[in-house]
Coordinates of C-alpha atoms (C1' of nucleotides) in Angstrom, one line a residue:
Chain A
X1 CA -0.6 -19.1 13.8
X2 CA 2.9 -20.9 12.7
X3 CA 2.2 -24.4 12.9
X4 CA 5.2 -26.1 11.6
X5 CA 3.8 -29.4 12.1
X6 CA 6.2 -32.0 11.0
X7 CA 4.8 -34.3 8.4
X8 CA 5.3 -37.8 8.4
X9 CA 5.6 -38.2 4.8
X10 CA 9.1 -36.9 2.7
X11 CA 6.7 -36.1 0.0
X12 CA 3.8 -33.8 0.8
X13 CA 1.3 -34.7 -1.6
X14 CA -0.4 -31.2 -2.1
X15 CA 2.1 -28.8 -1.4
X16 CA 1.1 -26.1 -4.4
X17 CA -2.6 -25.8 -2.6
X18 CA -0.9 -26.4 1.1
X19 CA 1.7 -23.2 0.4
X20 CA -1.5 -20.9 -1.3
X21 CA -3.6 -21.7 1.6
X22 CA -1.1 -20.7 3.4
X23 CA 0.1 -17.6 1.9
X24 CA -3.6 -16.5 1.8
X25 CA -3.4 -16.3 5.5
X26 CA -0.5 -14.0 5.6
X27 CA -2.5 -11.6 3.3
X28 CA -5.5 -11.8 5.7
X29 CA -3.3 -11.3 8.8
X30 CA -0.5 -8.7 7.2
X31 CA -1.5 -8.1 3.5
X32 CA 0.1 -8.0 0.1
X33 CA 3.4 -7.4 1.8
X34 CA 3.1 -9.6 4.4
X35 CA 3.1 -12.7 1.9
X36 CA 6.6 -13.9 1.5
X37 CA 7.8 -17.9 0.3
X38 CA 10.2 -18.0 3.1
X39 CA 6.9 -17.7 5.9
X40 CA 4.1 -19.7 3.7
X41 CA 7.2 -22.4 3.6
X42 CA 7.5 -22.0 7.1
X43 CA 3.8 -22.4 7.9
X44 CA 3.4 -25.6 5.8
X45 CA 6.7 -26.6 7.6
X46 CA 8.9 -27.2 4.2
X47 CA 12.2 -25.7 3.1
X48 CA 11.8 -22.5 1.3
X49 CA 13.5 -24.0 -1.6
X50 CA 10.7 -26.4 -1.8
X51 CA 8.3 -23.9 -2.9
X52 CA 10.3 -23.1 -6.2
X53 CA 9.3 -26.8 -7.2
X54 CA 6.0 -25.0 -7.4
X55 CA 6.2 -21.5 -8.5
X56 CA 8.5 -19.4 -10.2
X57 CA 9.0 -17.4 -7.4
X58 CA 8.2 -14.8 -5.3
X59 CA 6.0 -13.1 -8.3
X60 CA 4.4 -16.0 -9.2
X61 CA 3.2 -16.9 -5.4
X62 CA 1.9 -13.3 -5.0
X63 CA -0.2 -13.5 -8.3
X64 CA -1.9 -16.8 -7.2
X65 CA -2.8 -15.1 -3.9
X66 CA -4.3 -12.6 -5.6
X67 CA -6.2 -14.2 -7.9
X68 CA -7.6 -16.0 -4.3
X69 CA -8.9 -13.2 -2.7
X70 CA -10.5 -11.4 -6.1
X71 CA -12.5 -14.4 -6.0
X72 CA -13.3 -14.2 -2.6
X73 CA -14.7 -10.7 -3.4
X74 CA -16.4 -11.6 -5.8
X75 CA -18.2 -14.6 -3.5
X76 CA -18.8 -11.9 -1.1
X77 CA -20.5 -9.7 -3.2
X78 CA -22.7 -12.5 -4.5
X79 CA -24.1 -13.6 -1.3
X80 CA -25.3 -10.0 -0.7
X81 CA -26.6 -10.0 -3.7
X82 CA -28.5 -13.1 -3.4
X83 CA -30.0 -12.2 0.4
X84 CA -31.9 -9.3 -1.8
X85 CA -35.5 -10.0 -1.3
X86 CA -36.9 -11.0 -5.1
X87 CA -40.0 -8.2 -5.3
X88 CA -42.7 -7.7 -7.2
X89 CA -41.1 -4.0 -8.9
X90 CA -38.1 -4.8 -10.9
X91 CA -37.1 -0.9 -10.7
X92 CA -36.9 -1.3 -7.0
X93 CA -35.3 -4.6 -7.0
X94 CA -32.7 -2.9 -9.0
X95 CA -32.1 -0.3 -7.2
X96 CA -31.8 -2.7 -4.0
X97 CA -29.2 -5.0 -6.2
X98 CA -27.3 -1.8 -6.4
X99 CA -27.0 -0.8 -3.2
X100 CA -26.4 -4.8 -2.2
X101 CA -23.5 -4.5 -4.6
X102 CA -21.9 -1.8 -2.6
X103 CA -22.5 -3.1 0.6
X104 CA -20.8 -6.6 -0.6
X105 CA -17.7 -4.8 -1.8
X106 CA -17.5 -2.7 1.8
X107 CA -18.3 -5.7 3.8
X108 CA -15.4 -8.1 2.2
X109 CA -13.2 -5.3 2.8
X110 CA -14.0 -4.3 6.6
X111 CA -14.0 -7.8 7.0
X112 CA -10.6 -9.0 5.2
X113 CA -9.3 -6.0 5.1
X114 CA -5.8 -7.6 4.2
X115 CA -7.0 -10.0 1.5
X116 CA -9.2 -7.1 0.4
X117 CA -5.9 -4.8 -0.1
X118 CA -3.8 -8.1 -1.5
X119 CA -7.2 -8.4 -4.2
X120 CA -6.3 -4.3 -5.4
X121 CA -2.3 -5.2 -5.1
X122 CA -0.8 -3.4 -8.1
X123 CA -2.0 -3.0 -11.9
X124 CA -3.3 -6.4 -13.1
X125 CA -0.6 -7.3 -15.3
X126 CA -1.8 -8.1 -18.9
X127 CA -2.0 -12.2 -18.3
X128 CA -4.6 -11.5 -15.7
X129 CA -7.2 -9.7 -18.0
X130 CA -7.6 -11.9 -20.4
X131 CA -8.7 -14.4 -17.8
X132 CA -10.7 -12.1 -16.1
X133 CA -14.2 -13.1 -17.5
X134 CA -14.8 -15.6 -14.5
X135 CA -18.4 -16.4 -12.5
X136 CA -18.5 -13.6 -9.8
X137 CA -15.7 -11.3 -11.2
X138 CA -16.6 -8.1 -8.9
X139 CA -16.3 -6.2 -12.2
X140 CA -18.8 -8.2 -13.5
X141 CA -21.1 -8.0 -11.1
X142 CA -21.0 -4.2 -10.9
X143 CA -21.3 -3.9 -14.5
X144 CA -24.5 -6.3 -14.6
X145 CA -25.8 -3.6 -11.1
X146 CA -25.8 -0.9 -13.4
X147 CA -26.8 -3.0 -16.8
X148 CA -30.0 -4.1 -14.6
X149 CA -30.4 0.1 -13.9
X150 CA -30.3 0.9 -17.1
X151 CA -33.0 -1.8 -17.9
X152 CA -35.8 -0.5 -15.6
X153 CA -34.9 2.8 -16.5
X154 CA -33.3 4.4 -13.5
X155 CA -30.2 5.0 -15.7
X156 CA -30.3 6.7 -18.9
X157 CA -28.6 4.5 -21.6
X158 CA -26.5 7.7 -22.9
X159 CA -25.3 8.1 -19.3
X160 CA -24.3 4.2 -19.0
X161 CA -21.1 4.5 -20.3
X162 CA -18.5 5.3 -17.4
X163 CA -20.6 4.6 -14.7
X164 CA -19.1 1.4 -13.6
X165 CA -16.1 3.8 -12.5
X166 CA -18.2 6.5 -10.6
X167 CA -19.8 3.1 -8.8
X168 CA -16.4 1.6 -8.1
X169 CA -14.3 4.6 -7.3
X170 CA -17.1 5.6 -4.6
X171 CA -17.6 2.2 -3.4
X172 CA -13.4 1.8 -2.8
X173 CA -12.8 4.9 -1.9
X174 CA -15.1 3.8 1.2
X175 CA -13.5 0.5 1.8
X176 CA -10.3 2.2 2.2
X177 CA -11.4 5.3 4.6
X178 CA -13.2 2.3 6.7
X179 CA -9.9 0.0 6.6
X180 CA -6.9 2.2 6.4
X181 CA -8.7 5.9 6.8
X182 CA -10.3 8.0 8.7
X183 CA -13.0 5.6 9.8
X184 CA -10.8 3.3 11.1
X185 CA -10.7 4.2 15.0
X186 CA -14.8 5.8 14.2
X187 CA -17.8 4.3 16.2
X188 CA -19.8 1.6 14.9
X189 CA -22.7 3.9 14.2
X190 CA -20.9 6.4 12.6
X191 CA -19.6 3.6 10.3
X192 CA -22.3 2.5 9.6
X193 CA -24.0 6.0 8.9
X194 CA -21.1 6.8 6.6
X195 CA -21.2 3.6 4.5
X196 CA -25.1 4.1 4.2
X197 CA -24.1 7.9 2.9
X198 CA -21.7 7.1 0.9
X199 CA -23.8 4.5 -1.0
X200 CA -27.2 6.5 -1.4
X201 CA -25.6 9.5 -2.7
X202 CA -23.6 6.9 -5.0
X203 CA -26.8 5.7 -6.3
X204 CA -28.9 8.9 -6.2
X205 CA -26.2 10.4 -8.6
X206 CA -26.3 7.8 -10.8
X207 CA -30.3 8.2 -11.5
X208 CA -31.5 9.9 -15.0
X209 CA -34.6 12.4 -15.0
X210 CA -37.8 12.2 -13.3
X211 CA -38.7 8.5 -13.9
X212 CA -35.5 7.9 -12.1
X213 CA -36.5 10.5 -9.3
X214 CA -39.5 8.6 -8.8
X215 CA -38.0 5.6 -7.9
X216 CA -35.5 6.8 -5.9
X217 CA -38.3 8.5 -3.5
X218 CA -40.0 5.0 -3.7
X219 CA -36.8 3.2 -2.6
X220 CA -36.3 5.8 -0.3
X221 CA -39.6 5.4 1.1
X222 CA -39.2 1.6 2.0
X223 CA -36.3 2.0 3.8
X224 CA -38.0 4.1 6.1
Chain B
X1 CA 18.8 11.3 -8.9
X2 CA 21.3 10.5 -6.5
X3 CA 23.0 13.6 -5.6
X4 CA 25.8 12.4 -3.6
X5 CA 28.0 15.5 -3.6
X6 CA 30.5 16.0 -1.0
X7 CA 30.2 18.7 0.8
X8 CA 33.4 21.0 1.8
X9 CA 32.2 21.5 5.3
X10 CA 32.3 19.1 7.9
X11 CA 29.2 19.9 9.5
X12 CA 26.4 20.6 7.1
X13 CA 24.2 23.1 8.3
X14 CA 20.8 22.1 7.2
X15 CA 20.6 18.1 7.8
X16 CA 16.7 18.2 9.0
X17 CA 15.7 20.4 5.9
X18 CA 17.9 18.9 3.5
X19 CA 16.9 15.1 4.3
X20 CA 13.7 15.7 4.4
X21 CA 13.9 17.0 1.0
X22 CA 15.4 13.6 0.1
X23 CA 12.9 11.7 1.5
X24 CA 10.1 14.2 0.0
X25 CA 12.0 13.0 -3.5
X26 CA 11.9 9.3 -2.3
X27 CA 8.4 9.2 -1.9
X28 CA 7.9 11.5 -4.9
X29 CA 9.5 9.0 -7.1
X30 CA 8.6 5.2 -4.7
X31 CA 5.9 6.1 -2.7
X32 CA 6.0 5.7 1.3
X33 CA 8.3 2.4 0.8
X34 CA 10.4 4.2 -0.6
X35 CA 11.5 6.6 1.9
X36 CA 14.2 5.3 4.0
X37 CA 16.4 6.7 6.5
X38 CA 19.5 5.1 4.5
X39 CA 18.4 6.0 0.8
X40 CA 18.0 9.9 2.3
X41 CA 21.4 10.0 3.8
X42 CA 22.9 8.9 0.5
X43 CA 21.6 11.5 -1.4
X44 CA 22.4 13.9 0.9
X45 CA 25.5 12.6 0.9
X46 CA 25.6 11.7 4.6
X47 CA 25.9 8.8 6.6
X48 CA 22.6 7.2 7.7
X49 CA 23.7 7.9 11.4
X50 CA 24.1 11.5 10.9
X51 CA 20.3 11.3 10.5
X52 CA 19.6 10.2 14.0
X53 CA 20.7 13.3 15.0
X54 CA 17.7 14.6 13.8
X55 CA 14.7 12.2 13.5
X56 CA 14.1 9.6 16.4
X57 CA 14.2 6.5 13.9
X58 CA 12.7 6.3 10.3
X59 CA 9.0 6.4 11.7
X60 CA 10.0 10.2 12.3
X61 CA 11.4 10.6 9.1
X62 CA 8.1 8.8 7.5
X63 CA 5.8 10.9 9.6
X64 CA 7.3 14.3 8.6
X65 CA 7.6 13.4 4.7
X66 CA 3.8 12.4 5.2
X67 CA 3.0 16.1 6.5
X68 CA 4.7 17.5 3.8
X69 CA 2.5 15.2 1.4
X70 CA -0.8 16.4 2.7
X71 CA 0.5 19.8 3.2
X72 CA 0.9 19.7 -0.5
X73 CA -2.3 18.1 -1.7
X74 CA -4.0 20.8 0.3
X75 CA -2.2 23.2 -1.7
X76 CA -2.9 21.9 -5.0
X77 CA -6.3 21.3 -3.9
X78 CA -6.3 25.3 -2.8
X79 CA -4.9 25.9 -6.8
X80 CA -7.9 24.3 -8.3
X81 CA -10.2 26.4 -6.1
X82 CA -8.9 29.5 -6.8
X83 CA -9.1 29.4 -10.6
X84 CA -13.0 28.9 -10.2
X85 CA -14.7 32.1 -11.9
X86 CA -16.2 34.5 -9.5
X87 CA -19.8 34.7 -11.3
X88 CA -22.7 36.1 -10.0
X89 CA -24.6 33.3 -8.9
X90 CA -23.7 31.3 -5.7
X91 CA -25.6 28.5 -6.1
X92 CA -23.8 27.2 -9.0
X93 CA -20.4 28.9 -7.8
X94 CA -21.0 26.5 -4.9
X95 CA -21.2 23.3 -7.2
X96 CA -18.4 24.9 -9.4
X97 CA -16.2 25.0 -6.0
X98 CA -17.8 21.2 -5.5
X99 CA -16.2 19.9 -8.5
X100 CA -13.1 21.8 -8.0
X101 CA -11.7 20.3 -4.6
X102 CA -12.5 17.5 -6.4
X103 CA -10.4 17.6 -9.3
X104 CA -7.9 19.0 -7.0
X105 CA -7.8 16.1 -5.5
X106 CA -7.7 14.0 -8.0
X107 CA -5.4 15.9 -10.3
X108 CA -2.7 15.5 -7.0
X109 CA -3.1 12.4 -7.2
X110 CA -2.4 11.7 -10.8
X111 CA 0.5 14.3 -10.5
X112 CA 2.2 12.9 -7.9
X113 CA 0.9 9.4 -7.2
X114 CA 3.7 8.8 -4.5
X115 CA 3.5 11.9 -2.8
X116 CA -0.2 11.2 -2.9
X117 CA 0.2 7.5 -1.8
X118 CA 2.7 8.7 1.2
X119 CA 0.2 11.2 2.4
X120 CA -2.5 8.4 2.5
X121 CA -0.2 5.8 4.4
X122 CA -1.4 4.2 7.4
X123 CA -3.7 5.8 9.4
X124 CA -2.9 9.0 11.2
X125 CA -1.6 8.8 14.3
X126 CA -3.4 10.8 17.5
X127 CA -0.9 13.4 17.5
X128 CA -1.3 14.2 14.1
X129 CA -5.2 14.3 14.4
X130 CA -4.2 17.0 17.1
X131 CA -2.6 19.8 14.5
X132 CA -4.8 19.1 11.6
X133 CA -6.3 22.6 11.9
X134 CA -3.8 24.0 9.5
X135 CA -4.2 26.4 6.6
X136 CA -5.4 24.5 3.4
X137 CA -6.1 21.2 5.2
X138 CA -7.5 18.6 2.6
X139 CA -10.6 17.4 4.8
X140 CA -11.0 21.6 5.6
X141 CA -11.2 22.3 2.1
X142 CA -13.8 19.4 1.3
X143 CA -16.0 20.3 4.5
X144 CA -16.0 23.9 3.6
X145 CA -17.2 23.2 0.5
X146 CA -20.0 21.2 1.4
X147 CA -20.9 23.9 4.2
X148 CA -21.3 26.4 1.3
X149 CA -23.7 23.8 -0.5
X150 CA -25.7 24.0 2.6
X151 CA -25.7 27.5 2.2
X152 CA -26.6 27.8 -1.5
X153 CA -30.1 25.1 -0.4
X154 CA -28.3 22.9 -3.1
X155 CA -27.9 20.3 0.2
X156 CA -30.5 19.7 2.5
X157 CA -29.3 20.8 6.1
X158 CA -30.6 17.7 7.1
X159 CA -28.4 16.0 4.7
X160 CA -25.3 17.0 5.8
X161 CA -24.0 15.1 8.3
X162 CA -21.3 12.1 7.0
X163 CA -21.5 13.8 3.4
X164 CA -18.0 14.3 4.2
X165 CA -17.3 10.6 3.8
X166 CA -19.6 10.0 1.0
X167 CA -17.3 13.4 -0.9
X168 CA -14.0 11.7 0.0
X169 CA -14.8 8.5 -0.8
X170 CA -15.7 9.2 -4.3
X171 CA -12.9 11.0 -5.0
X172 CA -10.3 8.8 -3.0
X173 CA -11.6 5.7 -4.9
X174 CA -11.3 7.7 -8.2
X175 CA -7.9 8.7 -7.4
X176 CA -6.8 5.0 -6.4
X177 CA -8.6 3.7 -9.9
X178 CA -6.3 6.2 -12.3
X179 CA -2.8 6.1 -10.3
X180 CA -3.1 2.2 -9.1
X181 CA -6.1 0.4 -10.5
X182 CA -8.0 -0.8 -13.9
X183 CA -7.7 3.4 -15.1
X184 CA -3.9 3.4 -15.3
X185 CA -3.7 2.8 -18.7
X186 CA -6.8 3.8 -20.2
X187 CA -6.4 6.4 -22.4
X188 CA -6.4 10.1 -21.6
X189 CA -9.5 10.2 -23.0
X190 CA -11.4 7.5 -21.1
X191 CA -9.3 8.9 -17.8
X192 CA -10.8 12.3 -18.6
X193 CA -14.4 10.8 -19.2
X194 CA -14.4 8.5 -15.9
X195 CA -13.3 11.9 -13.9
X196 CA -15.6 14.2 -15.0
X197 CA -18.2 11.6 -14.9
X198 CA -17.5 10.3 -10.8
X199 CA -17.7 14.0 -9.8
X200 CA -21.0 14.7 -11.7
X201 CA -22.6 11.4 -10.3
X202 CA -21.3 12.6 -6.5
X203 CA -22.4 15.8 -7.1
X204 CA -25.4 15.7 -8.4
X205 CA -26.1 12.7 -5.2
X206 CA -25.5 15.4 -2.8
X207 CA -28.2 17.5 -4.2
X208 CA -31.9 17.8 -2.5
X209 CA -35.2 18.2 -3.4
X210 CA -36.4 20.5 -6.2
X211 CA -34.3 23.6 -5.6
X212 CA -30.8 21.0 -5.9
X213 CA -32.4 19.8 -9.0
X214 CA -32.7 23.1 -10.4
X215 CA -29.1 24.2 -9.7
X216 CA -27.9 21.3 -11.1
X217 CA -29.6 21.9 -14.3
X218 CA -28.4 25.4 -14.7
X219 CA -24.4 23.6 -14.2
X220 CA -25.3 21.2 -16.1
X221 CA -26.1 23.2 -18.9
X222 CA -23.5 26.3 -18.7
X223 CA -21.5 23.2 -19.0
X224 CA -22.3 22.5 -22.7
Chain C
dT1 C1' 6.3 -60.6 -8.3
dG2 C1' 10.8 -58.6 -8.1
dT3 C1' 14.4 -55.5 -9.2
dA4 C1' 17.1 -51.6 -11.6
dC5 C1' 16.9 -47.2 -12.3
dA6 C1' 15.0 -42.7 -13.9
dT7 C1' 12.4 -39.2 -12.2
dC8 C1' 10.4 -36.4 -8.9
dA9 C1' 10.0 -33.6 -4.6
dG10 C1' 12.1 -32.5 -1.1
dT11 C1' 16.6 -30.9 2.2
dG12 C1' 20.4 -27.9 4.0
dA13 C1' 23.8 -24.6 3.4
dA14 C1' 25.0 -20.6 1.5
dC15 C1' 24.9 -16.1 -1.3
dG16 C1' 24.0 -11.1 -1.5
dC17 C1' 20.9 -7.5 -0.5
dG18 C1' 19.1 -3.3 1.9
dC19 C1' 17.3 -2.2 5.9
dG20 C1' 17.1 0.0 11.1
dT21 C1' 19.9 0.8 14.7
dT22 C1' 24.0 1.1 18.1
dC23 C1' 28.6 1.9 19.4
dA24 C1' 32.9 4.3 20.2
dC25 C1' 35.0 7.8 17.9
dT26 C1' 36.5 12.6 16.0
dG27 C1' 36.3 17.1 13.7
dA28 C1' 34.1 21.7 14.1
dT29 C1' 31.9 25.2 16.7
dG30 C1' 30.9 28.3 20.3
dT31 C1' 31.5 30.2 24.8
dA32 C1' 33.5 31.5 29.6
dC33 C1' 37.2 33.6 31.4
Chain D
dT1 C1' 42.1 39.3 21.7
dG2 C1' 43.5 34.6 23.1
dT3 C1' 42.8 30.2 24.9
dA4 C1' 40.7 26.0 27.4
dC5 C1' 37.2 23.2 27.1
dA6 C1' 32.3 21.7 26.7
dT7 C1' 29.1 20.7 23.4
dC8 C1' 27.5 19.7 19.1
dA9 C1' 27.2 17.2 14.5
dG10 C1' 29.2 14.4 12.1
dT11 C1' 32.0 9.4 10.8
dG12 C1' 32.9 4.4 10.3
dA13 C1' 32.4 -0.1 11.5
dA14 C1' 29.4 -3.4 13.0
dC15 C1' 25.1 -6.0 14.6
dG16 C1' 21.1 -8.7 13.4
dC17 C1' 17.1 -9.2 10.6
dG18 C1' 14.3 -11.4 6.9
dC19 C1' 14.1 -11.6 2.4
dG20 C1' 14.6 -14.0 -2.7
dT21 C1' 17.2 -17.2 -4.8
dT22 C1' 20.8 -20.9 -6.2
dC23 C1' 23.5 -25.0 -5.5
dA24 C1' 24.6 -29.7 -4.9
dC25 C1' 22.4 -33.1 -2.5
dT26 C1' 19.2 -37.2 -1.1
dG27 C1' 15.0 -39.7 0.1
dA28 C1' 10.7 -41.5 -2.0
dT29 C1' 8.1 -42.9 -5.9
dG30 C1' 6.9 -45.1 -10.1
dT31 C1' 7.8 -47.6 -14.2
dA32 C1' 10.1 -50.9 -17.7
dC33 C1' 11.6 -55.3 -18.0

DNA sequence: TGTACATCAGTGAACGCGCGTTCACTGATGTAC
DNA sequence: TGTACATCAGTGAACGCGCGTTCACTGATGTAC
């Protein structure tokens, strides 16, 4: 994948963008670790000191990757959501966003499995949270899932605060046994199977009382 | 922490145990990174080729520190269990055991967040697969525990195939969230809050039918 | 329109770091006679 | 009980690696007059 093509030019012209695009690929290929200046450089075919004219350093390189694939995430997730079919029951559609949700977050990871590890790289440092009410932050999106829950009345609004957690740490705890866990070397189907688990007991858990019981059977119903 | 003490004899007597004590403290205090055949032989104050004597290369040394790192969860995990109450009923001694591997789990985690991370590195290699029948094996102690839920009625028959991986997943993610993610530096309060209320939510999405929702009740209730 | 020159964006060589690993070696131990 | 010698368990120096980062530099660009 090293294409040191020589440019022409002295000056690239978009060398920032050029080294991120780069070092993005070294996340998807080797992960958080595997994104070093000294190999974006030598993908974009520049001098490793060339890259300081653009970031502070090592750090600073790492952070913008980051950054990258959270957003990525977050795309993924949103196109699962939106492929949810817009129903008449808004219960049910709910419960379907929930489980789309899930299945976004599991899918980005099974299939970038190194961005997906460089988007979880280390505590967020302060400086990222405050900018972290973007379009299609994944937090947001699960937060919104379980808002949307709590709306039709699957969730219990005393038993909404926390849940975002319970969702997540389910939902990552099953990216990682697919991408670095036991389900690595499983069968398809039993991937599969496990993800589909994993998710339903998820959102079973989650649902409040007998109103909430009834729509679970309901959406248990369609899938058939 | 670096214990570099000469020792009087020329031959040491112990090397195997004593650096892979040092490399149980490496990853105690870096995580799997951190454990190096160098750093080990330092603190046993060694040279690093002395350890070649004993491990292959450093992916021995890794492998054996990552033994002793599940070997340890298990036993914490074991810890948790045992403090459960005997009460009469099994049904909701079942669940009770339910939410103690869990907290095991977790509280390892937390604990020792190296250790934790090292026994979580990289996926297992065949040969390891091969001996994980041990005494106090993590995955053991989870499936037991969802074979006694079978047991109790409190989970379907039907139901329990993959519920290993819908367990582990919950808890895993859980773990990931308080010793590397958005949880690190919520307060002990919100940490406690976001554990108790991941278990309950996988817990109570294990449960079938009408007889599971009755045992749950009666936990949920001696719980206050 | 042309030119002098400041500024910008790269180069190339070098630094120190810690790592895994190999080599020829030597001091200590244990065993056969 | 004593000794020769094989074996075992260490030492010390060295290798090559890729990394982050700094330094003095130079080629290209753009702007003031």
């Amino acid at each position: 994948v090293a294409r040191t093509r020589r440019r022409s030019t002295y000056h690239h012209g978009d060398l920032r963008n050029a080294l991120l695009r780069a070092a993005a690929e070294l996340a998807e290929r080797d992960g958080p670790e595997g994104v070093t200046i000294r190999s974006a450089a030598r993908m974009v075919g520049v001098t490793p000191t060339a890259a300081y004219r653009h970031f502070a350093g090592h750090d600073e390189l790492l952070t913008a990757v980051k950054h990258e694939a959270v957003t990525r995430l977050g795309r993924a997730m949103r196109r699962y959501l939106d492929r949810v079919p817009r129903d008449g029951d808004a219960a049910l559609a709910a419960v379907r966003h929930g489980m789309a949700t899930g299945r976004g977050y599991v899918g980005f990871a099974v299939a970038e499995p190194g961005l997906f590890r460089t988007a979880f790289f280390r505590p967020k440092t302060p400086t990222e949270e405050a900018m972290a009410e973007r379009k299609d932050d994944p937090f947001q999106l699960l937060s919104e899932g379980l808002d949307e829950l709590v709306r039709v009345g699957y969730l219990a609004p005393e038993s909404r605060p926390m849940a975002e957690f319970a969702a997540w740490s389910s939902v990552h705890g099953l990216a990682v046994m697919l991408i670095d866990g036991p389900l690595l070397d499983a069968p398809r189907e039993a991937r599969e199977q496990a993800i589909t688990r994993t998710l339903q007991t998820l959102i079973r858990g989650l649902g409040d009382g007998e109103h909430g019981e009834r729509i679970w059977s309901a959406f248990r119903a369609e899938q058939g």
